[in-house]
GROMACS .gro file of C-alpha atoms in nm:
model
   40
    1UNK     CA    1  -0.004   0.035  -0.011
    2UNK     CA    2   0.269   0.259   0.109
    3UNK     CA    3   0.444   0.113  -0.251
    4UNK     CA    4   0.156   0.224  -0.458
    5UNK     CA    5   0.082   0.532  -0.219
    6UNK     CA    6   0.454   0.669  -0.325
    7UNK     CA    7   0.476   0.535  -0.665
    8UNK     CA    8   0.107   0.761  -0.757
    9UNK     CA    9   0.326   1.100  -0.551
   10UNK     CA   10   0.614   1.056  -0.768
   11UNK     CA   11   0.391   0.997  -1.093
   12UNK     CA   12   0.191   1.295  -0.966
   13UNK     CA   13   0.529   1.571  -0.916
   14UNK     CA   14   0.694   1.399  -1.168
   15UNK     CA   15   0.430   1.389  -1.440
   16UNK     CA   16   0.138   1.704  -1.394
   17UNK     CA   17   0.082   1.660  -1.755
   18UNK     CA   18   0.021   1.339  -1.839
   19UNK     CA   19  -0.240   1.376  -1.559
   20UNK     CA   20  -0.374   1.675  -1.699
   21UNK     CA   21  -0.383   1.544  -2.023
   22UNK     CA   22  -0.760   1.329  -1.989
   23UNK     CA   23  -1.052   1.429  -1.665
   24UNK     CA   24  -1.072   1.104  -1.631
   25UNK     CA   25  -0.679   1.030  -1.533
   26UNK     CA   26  -0.667   1.365  -1.305
   27UNK     CA   27  -1.004   1.266  -1.129
   28UNK     CA   28  -0.903   0.904  -1.085
   29UNK     CA   29  -0.488   0.969  -0.962
   30UNK     CA   30  -0.657   1.293  -0.693
   31UNK     CA   31  -0.888   1.047  -0.582
   32UNK     CA   32  -0.567   0.788  -0.501
   33UNK     CA   33  -0.409   1.034  -0.380
   34UNK     CA   34  -0.655   1.172  -0.130
   35UNK     CA   35  -0.810   0.897  -0.035
   36UNK     CA   36  -0.593   0.537  -0.084
   37UNK     CA   37  -0.881   0.274  -0.031
   38UNK     CA   38  -1.075   0.461  -0.381
   39UNK     CA   39  -0.790   0.258  -0.563
   40UNK     CA   40  -0.893  -0.137  -0.533
   0.00000   0.00000   0.00000
């Protein structure tokens, strides 16, 4: 779980343009970022 959170944090910090590509990805990543339980 911690590794998954770390992965998303790194992805958000390193590739903001990738996350902004679509509303679905943006919503998904932010949902995971604020509430990791929803990722599963």
